[in-house]
Short mmCIF file of C-alpha atoms in Angstrom, two decimals:
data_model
loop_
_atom_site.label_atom_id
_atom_site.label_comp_id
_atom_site.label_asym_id
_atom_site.label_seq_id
_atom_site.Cartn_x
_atom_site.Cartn_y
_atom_site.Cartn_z
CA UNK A 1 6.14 -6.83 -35.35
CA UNK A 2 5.42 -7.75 -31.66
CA UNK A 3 2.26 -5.95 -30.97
CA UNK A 4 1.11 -4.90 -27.24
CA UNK A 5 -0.90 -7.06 -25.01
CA UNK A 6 -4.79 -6.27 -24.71
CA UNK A 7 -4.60 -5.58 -21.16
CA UNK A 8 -2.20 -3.17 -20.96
CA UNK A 9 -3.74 -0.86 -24.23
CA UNK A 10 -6.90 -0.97 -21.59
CA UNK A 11 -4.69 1.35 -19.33
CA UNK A 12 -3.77 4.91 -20.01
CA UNK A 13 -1.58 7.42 -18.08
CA UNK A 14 -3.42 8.51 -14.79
CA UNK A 15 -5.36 11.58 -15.22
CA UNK A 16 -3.81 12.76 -12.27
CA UNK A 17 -0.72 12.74 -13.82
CA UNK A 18 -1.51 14.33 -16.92
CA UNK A 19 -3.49 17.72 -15.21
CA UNK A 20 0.22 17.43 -13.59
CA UNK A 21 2.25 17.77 -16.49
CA UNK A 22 0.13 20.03 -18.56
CA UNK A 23 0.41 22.68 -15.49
CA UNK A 24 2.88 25.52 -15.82
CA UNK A 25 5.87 25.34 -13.34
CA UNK A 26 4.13 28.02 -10.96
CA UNK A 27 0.83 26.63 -10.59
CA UNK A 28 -0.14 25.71 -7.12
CA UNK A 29 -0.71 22.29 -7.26
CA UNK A 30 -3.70 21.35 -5.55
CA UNK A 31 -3.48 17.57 -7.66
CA UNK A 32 -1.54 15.18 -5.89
CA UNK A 33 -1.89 13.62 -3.05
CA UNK A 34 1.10 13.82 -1.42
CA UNK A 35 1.60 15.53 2.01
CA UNK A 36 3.84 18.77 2.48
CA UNK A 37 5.57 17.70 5.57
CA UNK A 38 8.69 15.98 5.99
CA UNK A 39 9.39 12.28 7.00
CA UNK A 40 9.91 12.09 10.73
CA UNK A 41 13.30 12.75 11.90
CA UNK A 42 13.60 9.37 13.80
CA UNK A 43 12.56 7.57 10.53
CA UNK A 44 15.33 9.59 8.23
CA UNK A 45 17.77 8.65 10.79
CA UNK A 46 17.02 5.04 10.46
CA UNK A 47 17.48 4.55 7.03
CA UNK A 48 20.55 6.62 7.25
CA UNK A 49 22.12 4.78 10.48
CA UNK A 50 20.90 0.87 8.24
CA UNK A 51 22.98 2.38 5.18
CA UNK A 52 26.00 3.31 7.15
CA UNK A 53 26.22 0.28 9.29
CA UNK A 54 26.09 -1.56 5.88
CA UNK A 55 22.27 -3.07 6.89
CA UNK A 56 20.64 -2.03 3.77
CA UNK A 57 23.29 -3.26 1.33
CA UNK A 58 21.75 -6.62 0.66
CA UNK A 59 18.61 -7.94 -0.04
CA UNK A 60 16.09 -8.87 2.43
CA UNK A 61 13.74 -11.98 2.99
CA UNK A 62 10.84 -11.43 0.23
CA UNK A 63 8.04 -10.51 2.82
CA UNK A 64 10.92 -7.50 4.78
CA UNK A 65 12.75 -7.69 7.49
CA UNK A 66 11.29 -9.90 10.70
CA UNK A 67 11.63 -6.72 12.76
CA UNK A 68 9.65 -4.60 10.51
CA UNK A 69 6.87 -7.14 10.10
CA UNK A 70 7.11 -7.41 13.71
CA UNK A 71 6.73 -3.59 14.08
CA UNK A 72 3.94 -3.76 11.66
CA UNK A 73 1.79 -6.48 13.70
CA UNK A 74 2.36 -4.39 16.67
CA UNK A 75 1.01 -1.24 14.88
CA UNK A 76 -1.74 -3.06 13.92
CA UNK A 77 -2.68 -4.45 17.18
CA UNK A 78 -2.36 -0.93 19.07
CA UNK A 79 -4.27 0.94 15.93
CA UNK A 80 -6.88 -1.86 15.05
CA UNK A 81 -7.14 -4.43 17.89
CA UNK A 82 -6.36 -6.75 15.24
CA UNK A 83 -3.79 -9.88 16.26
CA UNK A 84 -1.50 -10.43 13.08
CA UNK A 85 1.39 -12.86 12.57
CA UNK A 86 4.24 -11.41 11.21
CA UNK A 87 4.57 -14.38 8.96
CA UNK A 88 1.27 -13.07 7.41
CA UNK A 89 2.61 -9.44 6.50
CA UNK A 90 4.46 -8.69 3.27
CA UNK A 91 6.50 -5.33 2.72
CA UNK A 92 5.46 -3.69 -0.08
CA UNK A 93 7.40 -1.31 -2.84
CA UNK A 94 4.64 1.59 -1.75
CA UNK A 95 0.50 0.75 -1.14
CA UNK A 96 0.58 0.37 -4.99
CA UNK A 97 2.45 -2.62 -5.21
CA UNK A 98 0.39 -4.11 -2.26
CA UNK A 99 -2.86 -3.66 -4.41
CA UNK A 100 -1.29 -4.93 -7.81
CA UNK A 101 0.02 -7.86 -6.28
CA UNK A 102 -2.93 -8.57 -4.23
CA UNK A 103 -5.35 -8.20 -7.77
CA UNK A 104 -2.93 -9.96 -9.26
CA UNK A 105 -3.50 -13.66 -7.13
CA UNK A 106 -6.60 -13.58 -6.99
CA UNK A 107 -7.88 -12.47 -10.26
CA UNK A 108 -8.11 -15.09 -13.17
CA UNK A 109 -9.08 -13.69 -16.82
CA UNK A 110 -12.44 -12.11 -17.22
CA UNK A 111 -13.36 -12.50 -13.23
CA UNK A 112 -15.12 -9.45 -11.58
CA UNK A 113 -13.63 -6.75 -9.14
CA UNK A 114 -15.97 -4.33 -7.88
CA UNK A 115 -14.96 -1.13 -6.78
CA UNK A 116 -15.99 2.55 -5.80
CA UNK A 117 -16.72 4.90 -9.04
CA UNK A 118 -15.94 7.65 -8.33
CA UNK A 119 -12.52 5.65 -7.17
CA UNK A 120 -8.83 6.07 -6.84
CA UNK A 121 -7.20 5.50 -10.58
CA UNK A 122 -5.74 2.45 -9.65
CA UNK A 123 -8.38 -0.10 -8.84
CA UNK A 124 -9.69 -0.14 -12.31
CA UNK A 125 -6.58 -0.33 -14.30
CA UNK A 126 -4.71 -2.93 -11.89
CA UNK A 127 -7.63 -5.04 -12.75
CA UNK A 128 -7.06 -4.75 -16.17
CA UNK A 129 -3.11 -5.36 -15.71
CA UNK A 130 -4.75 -8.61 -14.04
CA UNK A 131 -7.12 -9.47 -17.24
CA UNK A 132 -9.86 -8.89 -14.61
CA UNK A 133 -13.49 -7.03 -15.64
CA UNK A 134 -14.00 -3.84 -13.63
CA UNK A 135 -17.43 -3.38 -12.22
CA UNK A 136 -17.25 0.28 -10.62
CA UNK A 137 -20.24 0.63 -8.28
CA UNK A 138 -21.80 3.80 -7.67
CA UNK A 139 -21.43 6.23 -4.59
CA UNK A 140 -24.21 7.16 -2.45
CA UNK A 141 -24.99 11.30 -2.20
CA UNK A 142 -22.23 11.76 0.93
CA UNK A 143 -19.78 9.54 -0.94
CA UNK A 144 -19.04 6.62 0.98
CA UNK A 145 -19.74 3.18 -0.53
CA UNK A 146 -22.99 1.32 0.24
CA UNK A 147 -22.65 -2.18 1.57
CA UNK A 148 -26.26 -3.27 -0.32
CA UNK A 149 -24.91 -1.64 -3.69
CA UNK A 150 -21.82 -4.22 -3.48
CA UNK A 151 -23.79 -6.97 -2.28
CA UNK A 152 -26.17 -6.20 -5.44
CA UNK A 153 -22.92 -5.88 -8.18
CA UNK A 154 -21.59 -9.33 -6.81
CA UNK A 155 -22.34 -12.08 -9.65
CA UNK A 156 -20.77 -15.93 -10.13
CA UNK A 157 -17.79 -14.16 -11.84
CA UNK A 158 -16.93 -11.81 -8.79
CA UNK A 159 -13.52 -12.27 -7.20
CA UNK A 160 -12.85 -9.44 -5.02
CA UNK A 161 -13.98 -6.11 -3.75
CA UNK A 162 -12.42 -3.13 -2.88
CA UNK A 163 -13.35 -0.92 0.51
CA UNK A 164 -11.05 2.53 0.90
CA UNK A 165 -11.84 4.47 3.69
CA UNK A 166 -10.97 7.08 4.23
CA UNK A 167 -11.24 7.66 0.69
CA UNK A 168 -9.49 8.96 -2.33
CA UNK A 169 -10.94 11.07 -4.13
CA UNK A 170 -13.48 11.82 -1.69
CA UNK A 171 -12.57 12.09 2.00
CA UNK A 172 -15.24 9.97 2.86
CA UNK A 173 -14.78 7.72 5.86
CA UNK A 174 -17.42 4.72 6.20
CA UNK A 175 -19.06 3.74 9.38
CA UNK A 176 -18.33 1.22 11.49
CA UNK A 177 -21.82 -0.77 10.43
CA UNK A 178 -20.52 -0.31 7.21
CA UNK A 179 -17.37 -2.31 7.53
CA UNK A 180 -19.09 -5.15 9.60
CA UNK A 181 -21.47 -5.60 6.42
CA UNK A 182 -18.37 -5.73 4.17
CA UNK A 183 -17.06 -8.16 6.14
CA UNK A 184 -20.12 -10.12 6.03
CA UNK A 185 -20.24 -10.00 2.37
CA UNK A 186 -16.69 -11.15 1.76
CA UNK A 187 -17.68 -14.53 3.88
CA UNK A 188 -21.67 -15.03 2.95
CA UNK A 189 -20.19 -14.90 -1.23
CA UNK A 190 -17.39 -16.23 -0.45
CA UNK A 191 -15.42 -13.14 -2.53
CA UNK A 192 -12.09 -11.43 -1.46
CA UNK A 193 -12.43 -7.57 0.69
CA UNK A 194 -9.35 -5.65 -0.25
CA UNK A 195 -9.19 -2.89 2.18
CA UNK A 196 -7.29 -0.11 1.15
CA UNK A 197 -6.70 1.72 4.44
CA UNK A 198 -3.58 3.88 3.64
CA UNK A 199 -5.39 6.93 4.87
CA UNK A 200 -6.10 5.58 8.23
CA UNK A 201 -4.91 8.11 10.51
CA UNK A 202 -6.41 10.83 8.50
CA UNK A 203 -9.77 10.88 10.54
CA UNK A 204 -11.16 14.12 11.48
CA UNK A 205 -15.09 12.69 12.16
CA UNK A 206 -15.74 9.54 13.47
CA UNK A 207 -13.43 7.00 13.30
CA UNK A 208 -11.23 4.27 11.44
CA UNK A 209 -12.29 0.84 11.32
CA UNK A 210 -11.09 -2.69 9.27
CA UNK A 211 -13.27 -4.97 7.72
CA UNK A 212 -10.93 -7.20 9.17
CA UNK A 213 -11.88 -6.52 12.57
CA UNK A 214 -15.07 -8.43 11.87
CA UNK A 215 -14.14 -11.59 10.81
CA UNK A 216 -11.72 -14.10 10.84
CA UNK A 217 -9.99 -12.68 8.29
CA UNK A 218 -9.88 -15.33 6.15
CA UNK A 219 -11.30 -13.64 2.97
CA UNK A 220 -10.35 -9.70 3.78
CA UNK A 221 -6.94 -8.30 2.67
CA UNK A 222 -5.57 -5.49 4.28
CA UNK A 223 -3.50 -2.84 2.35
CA UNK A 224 -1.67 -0.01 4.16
CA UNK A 225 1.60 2.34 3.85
CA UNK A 226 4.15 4.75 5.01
CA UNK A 227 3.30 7.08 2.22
CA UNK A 228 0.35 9.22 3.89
CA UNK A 229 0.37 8.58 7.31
CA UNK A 230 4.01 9.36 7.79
CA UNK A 231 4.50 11.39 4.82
CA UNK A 232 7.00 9.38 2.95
CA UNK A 233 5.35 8.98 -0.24
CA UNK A 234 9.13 8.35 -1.93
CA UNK A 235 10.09 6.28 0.25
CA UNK A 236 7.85 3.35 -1.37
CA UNK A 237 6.94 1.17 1.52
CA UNK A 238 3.61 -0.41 1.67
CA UNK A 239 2.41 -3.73 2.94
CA UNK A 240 0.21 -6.26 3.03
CA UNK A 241 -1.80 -8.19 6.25
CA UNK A 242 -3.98 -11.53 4.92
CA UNK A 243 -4.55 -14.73 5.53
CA UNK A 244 -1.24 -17.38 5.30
CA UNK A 245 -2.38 -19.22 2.29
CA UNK A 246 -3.22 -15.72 -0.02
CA UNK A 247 -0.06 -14.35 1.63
CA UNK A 248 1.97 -17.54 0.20
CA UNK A 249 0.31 -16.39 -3.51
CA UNK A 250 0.89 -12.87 -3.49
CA UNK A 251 4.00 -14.07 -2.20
CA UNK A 252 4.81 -15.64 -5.10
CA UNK A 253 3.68 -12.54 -7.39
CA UNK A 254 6.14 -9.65 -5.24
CA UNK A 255 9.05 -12.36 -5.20
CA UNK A 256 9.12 -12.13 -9.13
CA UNK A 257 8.36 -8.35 -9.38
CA UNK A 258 9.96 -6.88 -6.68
CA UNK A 259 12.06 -9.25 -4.70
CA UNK A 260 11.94 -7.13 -1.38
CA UNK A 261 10.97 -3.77 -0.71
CA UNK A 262 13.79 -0.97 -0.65
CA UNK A 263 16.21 -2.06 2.29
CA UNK A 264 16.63 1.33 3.60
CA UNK A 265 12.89 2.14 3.49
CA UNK A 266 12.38 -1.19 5.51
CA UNK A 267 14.37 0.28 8.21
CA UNK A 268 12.43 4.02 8.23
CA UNK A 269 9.52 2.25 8.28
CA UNK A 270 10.19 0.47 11.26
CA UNK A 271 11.63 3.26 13.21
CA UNK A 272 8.02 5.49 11.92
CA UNK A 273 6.20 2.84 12.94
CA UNK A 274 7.70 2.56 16.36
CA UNK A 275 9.20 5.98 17.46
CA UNK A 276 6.50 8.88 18.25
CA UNK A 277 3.40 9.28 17.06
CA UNK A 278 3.53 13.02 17.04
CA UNK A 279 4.06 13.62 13.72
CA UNK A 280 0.78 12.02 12.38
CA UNK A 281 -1.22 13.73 15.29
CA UNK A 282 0.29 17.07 13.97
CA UNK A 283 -0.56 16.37 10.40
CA UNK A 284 -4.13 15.31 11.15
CA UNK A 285 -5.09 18.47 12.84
CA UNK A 286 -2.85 20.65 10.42
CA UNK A 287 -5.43 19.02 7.61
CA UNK A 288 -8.04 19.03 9.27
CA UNK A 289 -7.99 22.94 10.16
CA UNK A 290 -7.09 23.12 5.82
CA UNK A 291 -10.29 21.46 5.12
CA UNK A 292 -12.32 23.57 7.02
CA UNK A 293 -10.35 26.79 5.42
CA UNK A 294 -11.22 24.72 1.94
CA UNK A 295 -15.03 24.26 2.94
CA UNK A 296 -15.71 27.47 3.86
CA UNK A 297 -14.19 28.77 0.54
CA UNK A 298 -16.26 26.76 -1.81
CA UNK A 299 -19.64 27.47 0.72
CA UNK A 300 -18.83 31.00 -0.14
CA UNK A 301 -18.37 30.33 -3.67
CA UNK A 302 -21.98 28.72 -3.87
CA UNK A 303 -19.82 25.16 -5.06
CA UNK A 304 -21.90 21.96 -3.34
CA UNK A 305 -19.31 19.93 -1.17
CA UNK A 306 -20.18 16.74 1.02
CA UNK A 307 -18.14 17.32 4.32
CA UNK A 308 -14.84 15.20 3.68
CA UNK A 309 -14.30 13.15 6.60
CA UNK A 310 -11.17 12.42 6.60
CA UNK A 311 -7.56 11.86 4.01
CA UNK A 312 -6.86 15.34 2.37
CA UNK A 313 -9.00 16.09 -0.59
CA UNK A 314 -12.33 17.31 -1.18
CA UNK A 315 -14.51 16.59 -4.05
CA UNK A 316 -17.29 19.61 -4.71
CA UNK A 317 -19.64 19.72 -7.29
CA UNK A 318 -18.79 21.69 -10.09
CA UNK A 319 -20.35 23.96 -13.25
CA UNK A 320 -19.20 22.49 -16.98
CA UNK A 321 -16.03 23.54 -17.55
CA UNK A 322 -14.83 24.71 -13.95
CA UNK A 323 -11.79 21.97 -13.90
CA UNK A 324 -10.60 23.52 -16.93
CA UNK A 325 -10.80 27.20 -15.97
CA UNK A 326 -9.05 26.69 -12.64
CA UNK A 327 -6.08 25.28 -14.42
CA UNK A 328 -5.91 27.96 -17.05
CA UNK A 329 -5.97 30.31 -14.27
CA UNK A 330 -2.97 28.01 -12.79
CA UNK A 331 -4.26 25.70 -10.35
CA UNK A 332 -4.53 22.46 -10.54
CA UNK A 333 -7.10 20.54 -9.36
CA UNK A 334 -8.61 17.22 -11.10
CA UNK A 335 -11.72 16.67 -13.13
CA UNK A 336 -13.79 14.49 -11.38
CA UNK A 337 -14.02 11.68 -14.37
CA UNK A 338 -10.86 11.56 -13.90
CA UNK A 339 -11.83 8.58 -11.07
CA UNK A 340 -14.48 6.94 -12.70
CA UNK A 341 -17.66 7.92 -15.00
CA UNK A 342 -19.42 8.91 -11.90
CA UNK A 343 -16.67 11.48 -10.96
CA UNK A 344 -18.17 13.69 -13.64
CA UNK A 345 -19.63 16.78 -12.57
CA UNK A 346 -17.38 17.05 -10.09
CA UNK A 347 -13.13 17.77 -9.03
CA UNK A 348 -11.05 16.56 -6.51
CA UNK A 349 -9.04 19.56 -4.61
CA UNK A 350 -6.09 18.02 -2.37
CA UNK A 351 -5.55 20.57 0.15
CA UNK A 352 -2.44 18.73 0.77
CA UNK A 353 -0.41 22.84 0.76
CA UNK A 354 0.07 25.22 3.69
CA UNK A 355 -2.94 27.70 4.46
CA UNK A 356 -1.53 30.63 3.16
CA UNK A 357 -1.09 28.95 -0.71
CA UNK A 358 -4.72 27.39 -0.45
CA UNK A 359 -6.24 30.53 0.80
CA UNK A 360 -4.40 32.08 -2.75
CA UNK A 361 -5.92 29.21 -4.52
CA UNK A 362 -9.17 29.55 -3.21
CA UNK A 363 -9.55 33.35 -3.89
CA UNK A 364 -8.11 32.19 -7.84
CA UNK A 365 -11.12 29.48 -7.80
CA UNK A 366 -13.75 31.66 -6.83
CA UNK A 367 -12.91 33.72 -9.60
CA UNK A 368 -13.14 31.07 -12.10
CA UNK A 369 -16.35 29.63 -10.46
CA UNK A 370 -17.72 33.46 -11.64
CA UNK A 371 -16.21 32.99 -14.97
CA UNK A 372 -18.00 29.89 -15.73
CA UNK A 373 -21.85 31.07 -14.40
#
């Protein structure tokens, strides 16, 4: 019998996923990250408009439609001052694809990719799926990656490193002097900075900025999406900004796995990308009025929590067996190892749910945080 390949017995379900499906059908959910709004009108109408008209029947060129690539350079140079070719943007089945596809050219067998610990659940088992070596680097006490602890991790064997800010799991958002020393990393070793910046417009203190915007761009990747900034996680359309020659690899990876991206989300994405603006400016302050509801529930609670910056979630400290009392209770929240072996003593809470259902969960929590003293 056929027996399964090494890499992929290195991956298991997310743990995200599994909290998810152990939880009873009325448990409020504060697990996944995925936004309670709806997709912007003007982007719904789009898709529905490119379907009718017969637009989305067909495939697309591999890297998406010229005008969405278009749309996305233009987004990138009002958001990020950053001048991109649309010839060096690929459309993406969701930000997921754009990272495994990105790990996936420029990772040989055995080579290193660094990344933050506690992390999103992807980075590590992506580089297994590319027969890379994770080398999770520990966070510093407010969460956000330090440029010296990469700097330290990178070895002969290192091919790439990953910056997300604003973060999952932690909300953190790095500084500006952060991201000009990740830039200078990627070119002084000579090592790939994949930026995973699908939280961008999630910034409630201080502000969003590329590694990309300090260099030539030659070694930093840029990964983005519809999914949080527009709330269309469903829709599946991510993408990828690089240099032309890793574009023409990773290229070659999406044009076997993928094709294209989903015709008719090509053609919301370009309209969300495009139309208003409103809706993101509405969601930012909606979460950013939920964190502070969140924060002031777990300061009263006595629970340790470094002020998420921006994204949605929060990631407090937590007594032994908290995770697993707030879930019996019926929320759900995730166990902080969950994202890496430095998550431990810790959960992320996604306060991704309208005030009036956090404020529930919150008075449930603080319950359970009594339970467990």
């Amino acid at each position: 019998m056929t027996e399964f390949s090494a890499r992929v017995e290195q991956v298991s379900i997310s743990g995200i996923r599994e909290v998810f499906e152990a939880a009873g059908e009325d448990a409020i959910n504060l697990g996944l990250g995925q936004p309670d709004f709806p997709a912007p009108d003007h982007a719904r109408e789009a898709a529905v408009d490119a379907i009718r008209e017969g637009k989305a029947d067909g495939y697309t060129s591999n890297k998406g439609t010229r005008s969405l690539r278009e749309a996305i350079a233009e987004k990138h140079a009002r958001d990020n001052d950053l001048d991109v070719d649309p010839e060096n943007v690929i459309a993406t089945a969701g930000g997921s694809e754009a990272l495994h596809i990105a790990l996936e050219a420029h990772v040989d067998p055995g080579e290193e990719v660094i990344f933050p610990d506690p992390g999103f659940v992807s980075y590590e088992a992506l580089t297994h799926l590319a027969s890379g070596t994770p080398r999770p680097v520990a966070l510093r006490d407010d969460l956000t990656l330090s440029p010296s602890a990469v700097e330290e991790a990178i070895t002969e064997n290192t091919a790439a490193f990953v910056v997300n800010s604003p973060a999952n799991p932690t909300g953190a958002v790095q500084s500006p002097e952060d991201m000009r020393e990740f830039a200078r990393i990627a070119e002084e070793h000579d090592v790939v900075c994949l930026s995973d910046e699908v939280y961008e417009h999630q910034v409630f203190e201080g502000e969003h900025r590329s590694p990309a915007e300090f260099t030539a761009r030659e070694n930093v990747i840029v990964v983005n999406a519809c999914s949080k900034a527009y709330s269309m996680t469903g829709w599946r359309l991510g993408w990828v900004v690089a240099s032309n020659d890793r574009i023409e690899r990773m290229l070659r990876v999406h044009q076997y796995a993928q094709a294209c991206a989903s015709a008719p989300a090509q053609y919301a994405a370009e309209a969300a990308l495009t139309g208003t603006q409103e809706p993101v400016r509405e969601m930012r302050e909606a979460f950013r009025e939920r964190r502070d509801v969140l924060l002031s529930g777990l300061e009263e609670m006595g629970l340790s929590c470094p002020t998420p910056k921006g994204a949605f979630y929060a990631m407090p400290e937590v007594p032994d067996g908290w995770a697993e009392e707030v879930i019996d209770r019926g929320v759900v929240v995730v166990p902080g190892e969950a994202f890496g072996e430095n998550g431990k003593g810790y959960a992320r809470l996604s306060y991704a749910t309208d005030i009036e259902t956090l404020e529930t969960a919150i008075d449930i929590m603080a319950e359970a945080t009594e339970a467990v003293r």
